[in-house]
Amino acid sequence: MDVTQIKDMARKMAAGATEMRRFLHARPEVSWQEVETSRFIASKLEEIGFKDVKIGTDGKPVGVVADLKGKKDGPLIALRSDIDALSLTEEGDLPYKSQSGGAAHACGHDGHITMLLHTAKLLYSIKDELAGSVRFIFQPAEEKGDRSGAPAMVREGVLDGVSAIAGMHLWAHVSSGKVQWRAGPVMASVDGWKVKFTGKGGHGAMPQNAVDPTVTSANFILALQTIVSREINPLETGVISVGKLVSGDVINIIPESAEMIGNIRTFNPDVRDKMEAGFRRVADGIAATYRCGAEIEYTTLYPPVINDRALAELLRDTAVQVVGEDNVEESPMLMTSEDFSFYQKKVPGVFFFLGSGDEAKGTTVPHHSPRFNIDDDVLPTGIALMSSFACAALERR
Ligand code: NI
């Protein structure tokens, strides 16, 4: 299928796409509660003509999967959109502002749903020309961390028979309409940790009778930073951050215990193992040095997003045709994370970014902030991009 024709078809979808995106924006649902969103997606797919539209993930009525079989034989590829909103109160006065207090589409997943549904519509209309099949995956709970949607869908067989997968994220940090791609590592792994140091509470005037978990924590926080600076090869990448520290609450009492939580991110699985081991050793070692006990919890969250080189280059070539050479650039490596990586552990995949930042439209506000919004004018670009990439991936041999 010719990219110019696909672009024309996508352009004609602009008004409908904007309307749908704003409809979804006003009706956000957080992770594992995307019941109405899933129903909406399924009904739109059925309207288009899809049969056997499946709703449900991990026993909940959320997440939608549907297959489009092309007329000609060929491989099965998958396109994925996440569908959840964040627990956040939207600020500002958009006419299509969130109607659900405490939930907001503050990451652009409303745009992802819209673009994938329109891609499904576009590809359905040219299914006689498709050399293979396309699976559309609308995944719940991307934001959920320790219980996110991708591994559950993978466990339930969403990738059975799939030879390649693509995912796209709208990106406020990149100018509207530009596409960022990258081969190899793109986004970091993330793990969460918790430490509780227990000492012996006492009077602030008599430290000799107490065992102070706060001073222990202070030393721990500093020592923790030497894992990255002194144990990891400087040419590798890693970060350890403390997200919360709770210890005592009055001026003259040494508390009994102190608790911290934080995260660890890197790209390389060996570095990841090394950082976890270092983290445990430093926590135990500092606790012993300062006579405290240490309780450690370590939770492995998302693997790194690592793009297949051949698919990434195919994406880049497709993007050049859709938005022009000047609007395609290499993405930097990002220390943020995405559960798209769970699909990539099973099949080759590519995850890329579509810029939606436009100062004049107020869409350069960072993701996950209460005034986040996307530039609806890039929706047709995303539809053309996903559709063209699907055709290119099916045709490559
Ligand atoms: Ni997101």
mmCIF file of C-alpha atoms and ligand atoms in Angstrom:
data_model
loop_
_atom_site.group_PDB
_atom_site.id
_atom_site.type_symbol
_atom_site.label_atom_id
_atom_site.label_comp_id
_atom_site.label_asym_id
_atom_site.label_seq_id
_atom_site.Cartn_x
_atom_site.Cartn_y
_atom_site.Cartn_z
ATOM 1 C CA MET A 1 0.000 0.000 0.000
ATOM 2 C CA ASP A 2 1.278 3.409 -0.956
ATOM 3 C CA VAL A 3 2.199 5.721 1.924
ATOM 4 C CA THR A 4 0.751 8.775 0.131
ATOM 5 C CA GLN A 5 -2.636 7.071 -0.061
ATOM 6 C CA ILE A 6 -2.449 6.067 3.611
ATOM 7 C CA LYS A 7 -1.577 9.639 4.583
ATOM 8 C CA ASP A 8 -4.596 10.916 2.623
ATOM 9 C CA MET A 9 -6.881 8.442 4.360
ATOM 10 C CA ALA A 10 -5.451 9.359 7.790
ATOM 11 C CA ARG A 11 -5.828 13.076 7.090
ATOM 12 C CA LYS A 12 -9.530 12.571 6.404
ATOM 13 C CA MET A 13 -9.857 11.026 9.865
ATOM 14 C CA ALA A 14 -8.587 14.167 11.626
ATOM 15 C CA ALA A 15 -11.913 15.569 12.830
ATOM 16 C CA GLY A 16 -13.244 12.210 14.002
ATOM 17 C CA ALA A 17 -10.005 11.423 15.768
ATOM 18 C CA THR A 18 -9.962 14.730 17.637
ATOM 19 C CA GLU A 19 -13.547 14.223 18.722
ATOM 20 C CA MET A 20 -12.835 10.683 19.945
ATOM 21 C CA ARG A 21 -9.664 11.714 21.787
ATOM 22 C CA ARG A 22 -11.490 14.463 23.654
ATOM 23 C CA PHE A 23 -14.375 12.128 24.472
ATOM 24 C CA LEU A 24 -11.883 9.692 26.023
ATOM 25 C CA HIS A 25 -9.976 12.477 27.744
ATOM 26 C CA ALA A 26 -13.118 13.473 29.620
ATOM 27 C CA ARG A 27 -13.671 9.870 30.779
ATOM 28 C CA PRO A 28 -10.394 8.627 32.249
ATOM 29 C CA GLU A 29 -10.172 5.328 34.130
ATOM 30 C CA VAL A 30 -7.126 4.290 36.167
ATOM 31 C CA SER A 31 -5.213 1.008 35.936
ATOM 32 C CA TRP A 32 -7.330 -2.170 36.062
ATOM 33 C CA GLN A 33 -10.520 -0.094 36.140
ATOM 34 C CA GLU A 34 -10.715 0.671 32.399
ATOM 35 C CA VAL A 35 -14.104 -1.033 32.103
ATOM 36 C CA GLU A 36 -16.002 1.643 30.164
ATOM 37 C CA THR A 37 -12.918 2.440 28.103
ATOM 38 C CA SER A 38 -12.608 -1.224 27.112
ATOM 39 C CA ARG A 39 -16.296 -1.416 26.268
ATOM 40 C CA PHE A 40 -15.935 1.709 24.133
ATOM 41 C CA ILE A 41 -12.928 0.275 22.264
ATOM 42 C CA ALA A 42 -14.677 -3.052 21.636
ATOM 43 C CA SER A 43 -17.831 -1.369 20.355
ATOM 44 C CA LYS A 44 -15.799 0.812 17.960
ATOM 45 C CA LEU A 45 -13.961 -2.260 16.641
ATOM 46 C CA GLU A 46 -17.259 -4.060 16.114
ATOM 47 C CA GLU A 47 -18.645 -1.006 14.315
ATOM 48 C CA ILE A 48 -15.688 -1.179 11.946
ATOM 49 C CA GLY A 49 -16.497 -4.832 11.235
ATOM 50 C CA PHE A 50 -14.116 -6.770 13.491
ATOM 51 C CA LYS A 51 -15.330 -10.188 14.621
ATOM 52 C CA ASP A 52 -14.225 -12.007 17.796
ATOM 53 C CA VAL A 53 -13.291 -8.894 19.704
ATOM 54 C CA LYS A 54 -12.028 -10.121 23.079
ATOM 55 C CA ILE A 55 -12.356 -8.124 26.285
ATOM 56 C CA GLY A 56 -10.614 -9.190 29.488
ATOM 57 C CA THR A 57 -7.249 -9.476 31.188
ATOM 58 C CA ASP A 58 -6.353 -11.356 34.345
ATOM 59 C CA GLY A 59 -10.019 -12.044 35.108
ATOM 60 C CA LYS A 60 -11.065 -8.387 34.811
ATOM 61 C CA PRO A 61 -13.248 -6.881 32.076
ATOM 62 C CA VAL A 62 -10.448 -4.611 30.878
ATOM 63 C CA GLY A 63 -8.116 -4.751 27.877
ATOM 64 C CA VAL A 64 -9.200 -5.535 24.313
ATOM 65 C CA VAL A 65 -7.649 -7.707 21.594
ATOM 66 C CA ALA A 66 -8.827 -8.093 18.001
ATOM 67 C CA ASP A 67 -7.285 -9.589 14.860
ATOM 68 C CA LEU A 68 -7.512 -8.363 11.299
ATOM 69 C CA LYS A 69 -6.837 -11.033 8.705
ATOM 70 C CA GLY A 70 -5.527 -9.745 5.399
ATOM 71 C CA LYS A 71 -6.567 -11.334 2.127
ATOM 72 C CA LYS A 72 -3.060 -12.491 1.249
ATOM 73 C CA ASP A 73 -0.995 -14.897 3.324
ATOM 74 C CA GLY A 74 1.728 -13.530 5.528
ATOM 75 C CA PRO A 75 2.928 -13.079 9.106
ATOM 76 C CA LEU A 76 0.965 -11.870 12.120
ATOM 77 C CA ILE A 77 2.216 -8.618 13.614
ATOM 78 C CA ALA A 78 0.879 -6.743 16.638
ATOM 79 C CA LEU A 79 0.254 -3.064 17.350
ATOM 80 C CA ARG A 80 -0.184 -2.020 20.973
ATOM 81 C CA SER A 81 -1.779 0.913 22.766
ATOM 82 C CA ASP A 82 -2.006 1.388 26.514
ATOM 83 C CA ILE A 83 -5.388 2.605 27.762
ATOM 84 C CA ASP A 84 -5.126 3.647 31.420
ATOM 85 C CA ALA A 85 -5.237 7.071 33.054
ATOM 86 C CA LEU A 86 -3.455 8.266 36.191
ATOM 87 C CA SER A 87 -4.655 8.900 39.730
ATOM 88 C CA LEU A 88 -4.347 12.659 39.486
ATOM 89 C CA THR A 89 -6.721 15.623 39.549
ATOM 90 C CA GLU A 90 -6.669 17.497 36.261
ATOM 91 C CA GLU A 91 -6.151 21.257 36.469
ATOM 92 C CA GLY A 92 -7.012 23.942 33.927
ATOM 93 C CA ASP A 93 -10.249 24.563 32.078
ATOM 94 C CA LEU A 94 -10.251 22.483 28.922
ATOM 95 C CA PRO A 95 -13.825 22.064 27.626
ATOM 96 C CA TYR A 96 -13.176 18.317 27.607
ATOM 97 C CA LYS A 97 -11.525 18.237 31.043
ATOM 98 C CA SER A 98 -11.716 15.004 33.078
ATOM 99 C CA GLN A 99 -15.200 14.434 34.463
ATOM 100 C CA SER A 100 -13.888 11.869 36.862
ATOM 101 C CA GLY A 101 -12.422 13.475 39.975
ATOM 102 C CA GLY A 102 -9.076 11.975 40.875
ATOM 103 C CA ALA A 103 -8.369 10.446 37.469
ATOM 104 C CA ALA A 104 -6.801 12.104 34.435
ATOM 105 C CA HIS A 105 -5.397 11.106 31.063
ATOM 106 C CA ALA A 106 -2.144 12.856 31.929
ATOM 107 C CA CYS A 107 0.167 10.681 29.866
ATOM 108 C CA GLY A 108 -1.554 10.730 26.464
ATOM 109 C CA HIS A 109 -2.968 7.211 26.496
ATOM 110 C CA ASP A 110 -6.306 8.714 25.332
ATOM 111 C CA GLY A 111 -4.418 9.704 22.169
ATOM 112 C CA HIS A 112 -2.873 6.235 21.875
ATOM 113 C CA ILE A 113 -6.300 4.552 21.985
ATOM 114 C CA THR A 114 -7.630 6.988 19.393
ATOM 115 C CA MET A 115 -4.721 6.456 17.008
ATOM 116 C CA LEU A 116 -4.825 2.673 17.284
ATOM 117 C CA LEU A 117 -8.605 2.525 16.764
ATOM 118 C CA HIS A 118 -8.282 4.687 13.648
ATOM 119 C CA THR A 119 -5.360 2.573 12.461
ATOM 120 C CA ALA A 120 -7.629 -0.451 12.848
ATOM 121 C CA LYS A 121 -10.277 1.334 10.788
ATOM 122 C CA LEU A 122 -7.819 2.350 8.098
ATOM 123 C CA LEU A 123 -6.213 -1.076 7.788
ATOM 124 C CA TYR A 124 -9.633 -2.760 7.809
ATOM 125 C CA SER A 125 -10.614 -0.703 4.778
ATOM 126 C CA ILE A 126 -7.571 -1.987 2.867
ATOM 127 C CA LYS A 127 -7.545 -5.536 4.242
ATOM 128 C CA ASP A 128 -7.734 -7.036 0.748
ATOM 129 C CA GLU A 129 -4.283 -5.650 0.116
ATOM 130 C CA LEU A 130 -2.677 -6.807 3.378
ATOM 131 C CA ALA A 131 -0.125 -9.597 3.130
ATOM 132 C CA GLY A 132 -0.750 -11.096 6.563
ATOM 133 C CA SER A 133 -2.609 -10.250 9.749
ATOM 134 C CA VAL A 134 -2.547 -7.498 12.344
ATOM 135 C CA ARG A 135 -3.398 -7.960 16.023
ATOM 136 C CA PHE A 136 -4.591 -4.856 17.823
ATOM 137 C CA ILE A 137 -3.745 -4.885 21.524
ATOM 138 C CA PHE A 138 -5.386 -2.370 23.843
ATOM 139 C CA GLN A 139 -3.538 -2.992 27.090
ATOM 140 C CA PRO A 140 -4.744 -1.992 30.561
ATOM 141 C CA ALA A 141 -2.614 -0.835 33.489
ATOM 142 C CA GLU A 142 0.604 0.328 31.853
ATOM 143 C CA GLU A 143 1.167 2.607 34.838
ATOM 144 C CA LYS A 144 0.723 -0.024 37.527
ATOM 145 C CA GLY A 145 4.363 -0.908 38.245
ATOM 146 C CA ASP A 146 4.258 -4.070 40.337
ATOM 147 C CA ARG A 147 1.054 -5.301 38.663
ATOM 148 C CA SER A 148 1.064 -3.876 35.170
ATOM 149 C CA GLY A 149 -0.982 -5.089 32.217
ATOM 150 C CA ALA A 150 1.629 -6.250 29.702
ATOM 151 C CA PRO A 151 2.968 -9.303 31.582
ATOM 152 C CA ALA A 152 -0.601 -10.449 32.283
ATOM 153 C CA MET A 153 -1.534 -10.205 28.598
ATOM 154 C CA VAL A 154 1.663 -11.990 27.578
ATOM 155 C CA ARG A 155 0.912 -14.764 30.084
ATOM 156 C CA GLU A 156 -2.541 -15.131 28.569
ATOM 157 C CA GLY A 157 -1.080 -15.660 25.117
ATOM 158 C CA VAL A 158 -1.550 -12.297 23.403
ATOM 159 C CA LEU A 159 1.701 -12.845 21.495
ATOM 160 C CA ASP A 160 0.940 -16.391 20.317
ATOM 161 C CA GLY A 161 1.815 -16.486 16.634
ATOM 162 C CA VAL A 162 3.040 -12.885 16.611
ATOM 163 C CA SER A 163 6.333 -12.267 14.802
ATOM 164 C CA ALA A 164 6.815 -8.557 15.598
ATOM 165 C CA ILE A 165 5.233 -5.837 17.731
ATOM 166 C CA ALA A 166 5.192 -2.041 17.628
ATOM 167 C CA GLY A 167 4.168 0.560 20.192
ATOM 168 C CA MET A 168 4.107 4.339 20.039
ATOM 169 C CA HIS A 169 4.065 7.025 22.721
ATOM 170 C CA LEU A 170 3.011 10.629 22.263
ATOM 171 C CA TRP A 171 5.827 12.774 23.597
ATOM 172 C CA ALA A 172 5.415 16.298 24.943
ATOM 173 C CA HIS A 173 9.180 16.871 25.044
ATOM 174 C CA VAL A 174 9.415 16.649 21.247
ATOM 175 C CA SER A 175 7.900 19.155 18.788
ATOM 176 C CA SER A 176 4.527 18.257 17.299
ATOM 177 C CA GLY A 177 4.741 15.932 14.330
ATOM 178 C CA LYS A 178 8.375 14.908 14.773
ATOM 179 C CA VAL A 179 9.154 11.219 15.161
ATOM 180 C CA GLN A 180 11.908 9.888 17.402
ATOM 181 C CA TRP A 181 13.235 6.381 16.885
ATOM 182 C CA ARG A 182 16.136 4.396 18.231
ATOM 183 C CA ALA A 183 17.644 0.929 17.769
ATOM 184 C CA GLY A 184 18.812 -0.984 20.848
ATOM 185 C CA PRO A 185 18.225 0.323 24.396
ATOM 186 C CA VAL A 186 15.603 3.088 24.584
ATOM 187 C CA MET A 187 14.094 3.107 28.063
ATOM 188 C CA ALA A 188 15.540 1.826 31.334
ATOM 189 C CA SER A 189 14.553 -1.045 33.586
ATOM 190 C CA VAL A 190 13.026 -0.099 36.912
ATOM 191 C CA ASP A 191 12.986 -1.842 40.283
ATOM 192 C CA GLY A 192 11.493 -0.629 43.552
ATOM 193 C CA TRP A 193 12.963 -1.032 47.018
ATOM 194 C CA LYS A 194 12.070 -0.472 50.633
ATOM 195 C CA VAL A 195 14.327 -0.484 53.688
ATOM 196 C CA LYS A 196 13.408 -0.289 57.355
ATOM 197 C CA PHE A 197 16.202 0.300 59.862
ATOM 198 C CA THR A 198 15.253 -0.588 63.401
ATOM 199 C CA GLY A 199 17.326 0.685 66.311
ATOM 200 C CA LYS A 200 16.337 1.558 69.852
ATOM 201 C CA GLY A 201 14.269 4.611 70.638
ATOM 202 C CA GLY A 202 15.354 7.020 73.347
ATOM 203 C CA HIS A 203 15.716 10.588 74.592
ATOM 204 C CA GLY A 204 17.363 12.996 72.184
ATOM 205 C CA ALA A 205 19.621 14.145 75.037
ATOM 206 C CA MET A 206 20.966 10.638 75.715
ATOM 207 C CA PRO A 207 22.075 9.014 72.444
ATOM 208 C CA GLN A 208 24.296 6.632 74.411
ATOM 209 C CA ASN A 209 21.156 4.818 75.583
ATOM 210 C CA ALA A 210 19.595 4.632 72.112
ATOM 211 C CA VAL A 211 20.425 3.158 68.706
ATOM 212 C CA ASP A 212 19.677 5.854 66.146
ATOM 213 C CA PRO A 213 18.048 4.715 62.887
ATOM 214 C CA THR A 214 18.040 8.286 61.470
ATOM 215 C CA VAL A 215 21.809 8.646 61.477
ATOM 216 C CA THR A 216 21.963 5.122 60.041
ATOM 217 C CA SER A 217 19.603 6.229 57.248
ATOM 218 C CA ALA A 218 21.675 9.323 56.503
ATOM 219 C CA ASN A 219 24.800 7.192 56.077
ATOM 220 C CA PHE A 220 22.887 4.659 54.037
ATOM 221 C CA ILE A 221 21.646 7.313 51.585
ATOM 222 C CA LEU A 222 25.183 8.557 50.986
ATOM 223 C CA ALA A 223 26.717 5.096 50.742
ATOM 224 C CA LEU A 224 23.979 4.071 48.310
ATOM 225 C CA GLN A 225 25.206 6.625 45.795
ATOM 226 C CA THR A 226 28.636 4.991 45.697
ATOM 227 C CA ILE A 227 27.108 1.924 44.030
ATOM 228 C CA VAL A 228 26.665 3.940 40.824
ATOM 229 C CA SER A 229 29.753 6.121 41.232
ATOM 230 C CA ARG A 230 32.227 3.452 42.447
ATOM 231 C CA GLU A 231 30.951 -0.002 41.481
ATOM 232 C CA ILE A 232 29.475 0.465 38.013
ATOM 233 C CA ASN A 233 31.588 0.997 34.924
ATOM 234 C CA PRO A 234 31.386 4.744 34.188
ATOM 235 C CA LEU A 235 30.476 3.903 30.589
ATOM 236 C CA GLU A 236 27.345 2.105 31.788
ATOM 237 C CA THR A 237 24.225 3.899 32.989
ATOM 238 C CA GLY A 238 22.377 3.594 36.274
ATOM 239 C CA VAL A 239 20.538 5.661 38.812
ATOM 240 C CA ILE A 240 19.419 5.055 42.398
ATOM 241 C CA SER A 241 16.961 7.496 43.928
ATOM 242 C CA VAL A 242 15.357 7.756 47.344
ATOM 243 C CA GLY A 243 11.681 8.625 46.985
ATOM 244 C CA LYS A 244 10.645 8.829 50.608
ATOM 245 C CA LEU A 245 12.233 8.870 54.058
ATOM 246 C CA VAL A 246 10.185 8.682 57.248
ATOM 247 C CA SER A 247 11.846 8.868 60.620
ATOM 248 C CA GLY A 248 10.477 10.167 63.912
ATOM 249 C CA ASP A 249 8.417 13.322 64.450
ATOM 250 C CA VAL A 250 9.479 15.376 67.488
ATOM 251 C CA ILE A 251 12.617 17.343 68.342
ATOM 252 C CA ASN A 252 13.763 15.420 71.403
ATOM 253 C CA ILE A 253 13.065 11.777 70.651
ATOM 254 C CA ILE A 254 15.336 9.366 68.841
ATOM 255 C CA PRO A 255 12.842 7.189 66.988
ATOM 256 C CA GLU A 256 12.762 3.426 67.088
ATOM 257 C CA SER A 257 12.872 2.991 63.305
ATOM 258 C CA ALA A 258 13.236 4.752 59.979
ATOM 259 C CA GLU A 259 11.851 3.733 56.595
ATOM 260 C CA MET A 260 12.818 4.584 53.054
ATOM 261 C CA ILE A 261 11.548 3.717 49.596
ATOM 262 C CA GLY A 262 13.131 4.359 46.230
ATOM 263 C CA ASN A 263 13.958 3.005 42.799
ATOM 264 C CA ILE A 264 16.844 1.654 40.756
ATOM 265 C CA ARG A 265 17.111 2.039 36.976
ATOM 266 C CA THR A 266 19.549 0.854 34.338
ATOM 267 C CA PHE A 267 19.678 -0.658 30.835
ATOM 268 C CA ASN A 268 22.043 -3.595 31.203
ATOM 269 C CA PRO A 269 20.781 -6.788 32.954
ATOM 270 C CA ASP A 270 24.255 -7.433 34.452
ATOM 271 C CA VAL A 271 24.374 -3.904 35.854
ATOM 272 C CA ARG A 272 20.852 -4.416 37.174
ATOM 273 C CA ASP A 273 21.950 -7.540 39.095
ATOM 274 C CA LYS A 274 25.045 -5.756 40.353
ATOM 275 C CA MET A 275 23.018 -2.779 41.584
ATOM 276 C CA GLU A 276 20.557 -5.009 43.422
ATOM 277 C CA ALA A 277 23.376 -6.961 45.080
ATOM 278 C CA GLY A 278 25.161 -3.708 45.987
ATOM 279 C CA PHE A 279 21.973 -2.231 47.359
ATOM 280 C CA ARG A 280 21.385 -5.224 49.649
ATOM 281 C CA ARG A 281 24.998 -5.331 50.801
ATOM 282 C CA VAL A 282 25.118 -1.599 51.611
ATOM 283 C CA ALA A 283 21.807 -1.746 53.510
ATOM 284 C CA ASP A 284 22.924 -4.738 55.584
ATOM 285 C CA GLY A 285 26.430 -3.380 56.040
ATOM 286 C CA ILE A 286 25.405 0.101 57.146
ATOM 287 C CA ALA A 287 22.801 -1.370 59.492
ATOM 288 C CA ALA A 288 25.449 -3.595 61.098
ATOM 289 C CA THR A 289 27.927 -0.714 61.354
ATOM 290 C CA TYR A 290 25.431 1.420 63.258
ATOM 291 C CA ARG A 291 23.918 -1.439 65.320
ATOM 292 C CA CYS A 292 20.505 -1.396 63.597
ATOM 293 C CA GLY A 293 18.497 -4.205 62.110
ATOM 294 C CA ALA A 294 17.576 -3.933 58.418
ATOM 295 C CA GLU A 295 14.456 -5.239 56.694
ATOM 296 C CA ILE A 296 14.813 -5.098 52.942
ATOM 297 C CA GLU A 297 12.201 -5.499 50.231
ATOM 298 C CA TYR A 298 13.262 -5.479 46.612
ATOM 299 C CA THR A 299 10.731 -5.656 43.767
ATOM 300 C CA THR A 300 11.707 -6.243 40.173
ATOM 301 C CA LEU A 301 9.394 -4.080 38.045
ATOM 302 C CA TYR A 302 9.928 -3.439 34.284
ATOM 303 C CA PRO A 303 12.739 -4.748 32.100
ATOM 304 C CA PRO A 304 14.451 -2.221 29.788
ATOM 305 C CA VAL A 305 12.840 -1.326 26.447
ATOM 306 C CA ILE A 306 15.279 -2.632 23.846
ATOM 307 C CA ASN A 307 14.358 -2.148 20.208
ATOM 308 C CA ASP A 308 15.075 -4.724 17.543
ATOM 309 C CA ARG A 309 17.459 -3.088 15.074
ATOM 310 C CA ALA A 310 15.759 -4.280 11.878
ATOM 311 C CA LEU A 311 12.313 -3.170 13.086
ATOM 312 C CA ALA A 312 13.674 0.153 14.356
ATOM 313 C CA GLU A 313 15.245 0.858 10.968
ATOM 314 C CA LEU A 314 12.038 -0.146 9.203
ATOM 315 C CA LEU A 315 10.183 2.280 11.470
ATOM 316 C CA ARG A 316 12.672 5.041 10.693
ATOM 317 C CA ASP A 317 12.343 4.462 6.927
ATOM 318 C CA THR A 318 8.552 4.464 7.214
ATOM 319 C CA ALA A 319 8.603 7.635 9.305
ATOM 320 C CA VAL A 320 10.774 9.383 6.704
ATOM 321 C CA GLN A 321 8.076 8.631 4.120
ATOM 322 C CA VAL A 322 5.267 9.800 6.401
ATOM 323 C CA VAL A 323 6.717 12.987 7.950
ATOM 324 C CA GLY A 324 9.809 13.695 5.845
ATOM 325 C CA GLU A 325 13.490 13.327 6.613
ATOM 326 C CA ASP A 326 13.694 16.617 8.570
ATOM 327 C CA ASN A 327 11.084 15.445 11.055
ATOM 328 C CA VAL A 328 12.710 12.135 11.941
ATOM 329 C CA GLU A 329 15.410 12.083 14.571
ATOM 330 C CA GLU A 330 17.187 9.621 16.804
ATOM 331 C CA SER A 331 15.749 9.440 20.305
ATOM 332 C CA PRO A 332 18.066 9.804 23.291
ATOM 333 C CA MET A 333 18.153 6.928 25.775
ATOM 334 C CA LEU A 334 15.629 7.639 28.539
ATOM 335 C CA MET A 335 15.828 6.608 32.195
ATOM 336 C CA THR A 336 12.018 6.372 32.377
ATOM 337 C CA SER A 337 10.379 2.968 31.884
ATOM 338 C CA GLU A 338 7.562 1.269 29.962
ATOM 339 C CA ASP A 339 5.997 -2.138 30.337
ATOM 340 C CA PHE A 340 6.130 -2.532 26.530
ATOM 341 C CA SER A 341 9.418 -4.232 27.405
ATOM 342 C CA PHE A 342 7.530 -7.362 28.509
ATOM 343 C CA TYR A 343 6.409 -7.922 24.897
ATOM 344 C CA GLN A 344 9.961 -7.391 23.677
ATOM 345 C CA LYS A 345 11.204 -10.154 25.941
ATOM 346 C CA LYS A 346 9.059 -12.543 23.857
ATOM 347 C CA VAL A 347 9.160 -11.171 20.306
ATOM 348 C CA PRO A 348 11.168 -8.525 18.419
ATOM 349 C CA GLY A 349 9.592 -5.135 18.929
ATOM 350 C CA VAL A 350 9.975 -1.428 18.343
ATOM 351 C CA PHE A 351 8.826 1.365 20.627
ATOM 352 C CA PHE A 352 8.996 4.935 19.350
ATOM 353 C CA PHE A 353 7.845 8.477 20.038
ATOM 354 C CA LEU A 354 5.577 10.891 18.225
ATOM 355 C CA GLY A 355 6.133 14.504 19.284
ATOM 356 C CA SER A 356 3.043 16.358 20.486
ATOM 357 C CA GLY A 357 4.676 19.391 22.059
ATOM 358 C CA ASP A 358 3.445 22.754 20.838
ATOM 359 C CA GLU A 359 4.105 25.757 23.060
ATOM 360 C CA ALA A 360 1.253 27.812 21.577
ATOM 361 C CA LYS A 361 -1.248 25.021 22.241
ATOM 362 C CA GLY A 362 0.012 24.444 25.785
ATOM 363 C CA THR A 363 1.040 20.852 25.065
ATOM 364 C CA THR A 364 4.643 20.985 26.225
ATOM 365 C CA VAL A 365 3.680 20.413 29.869
ATOM 366 C CA PRO A 366 5.487 17.287 31.149
ATOM 367 C CA HIS A 367 3.751 13.911 31.192
ATOM 368 C CA HIS A 368 2.063 12.977 34.504
ATOM 369 C CA SER A 369 1.505 16.619 35.475
ATOM 370 C CA PRO A 370 -2.016 17.958 36.186
ATOM 371 C CA ARG A 371 -2.129 20.246 33.105
ATOM 372 C CA PHE A 372 -0.832 17.688 30.644
ATOM 373 C CA ASN A 373 -2.560 17.679 27.279
ATOM 374 C CA ILE A 374 -1.688 16.529 23.780
ATOM 375 C CA ASP A 375 -1.789 18.260 20.411
ATOM 376 C CA ASP A 376 -4.718 16.653 18.583
ATOM 377 C CA ASP A 377 -3.317 17.796 15.245
ATOM 378 C CA VAL A 378 -0.696 15.034 15.389
ATOM 379 C CA LEU A 379 -3.307 12.241 15.573
ATOM 380 C CA PRO A 380 -3.511 11.772 11.761
ATOM 381 C CA THR A 381 0.298 11.548 11.656
ATOM 382 C CA GLY A 382 0.249 8.789 14.270
ATOM 383 C CA ILE A 383 -2.498 6.938 12.386
ATOM 384 C CA ALA A 384 -0.574 7.170 9.094
ATOM 385 C CA LEU A 385 2.619 6.115 10.827
ATOM 386 C CA MET A 386 1.156 3.033 12.529
ATOM 387 C CA SER A 387 -0.764 2.005 9.394
ATOM 388 C CA SER A 388 2.228 2.441 7.073
ATOM 389 C CA PHE A 389 4.501 0.628 9.489
ATOM 390 C CA ALA A 390 2.070 -2.301 9.698
ATOM 391 C CA CYS A 391 1.998 -2.582 5.907
ATOM 392 C CA ALA A 392 5.791 -2.345 5.688
ATOM 393 C CA ALA A 393 6.297 -4.956 8.418
ATOM 394 C CA LEU A 394 3.923 -7.379 6.682
ATOM 395 C CA GLU A 395 5.569 -6.895 3.322
ATOM 396 C CA ARG A 396 9.172 -7.309 4.439
ATOM 397 C CA ARG A 397 10.697 -10.696 3.859
HETATM 398 NI NI NI B 1 2.476 6.721 29.182
#
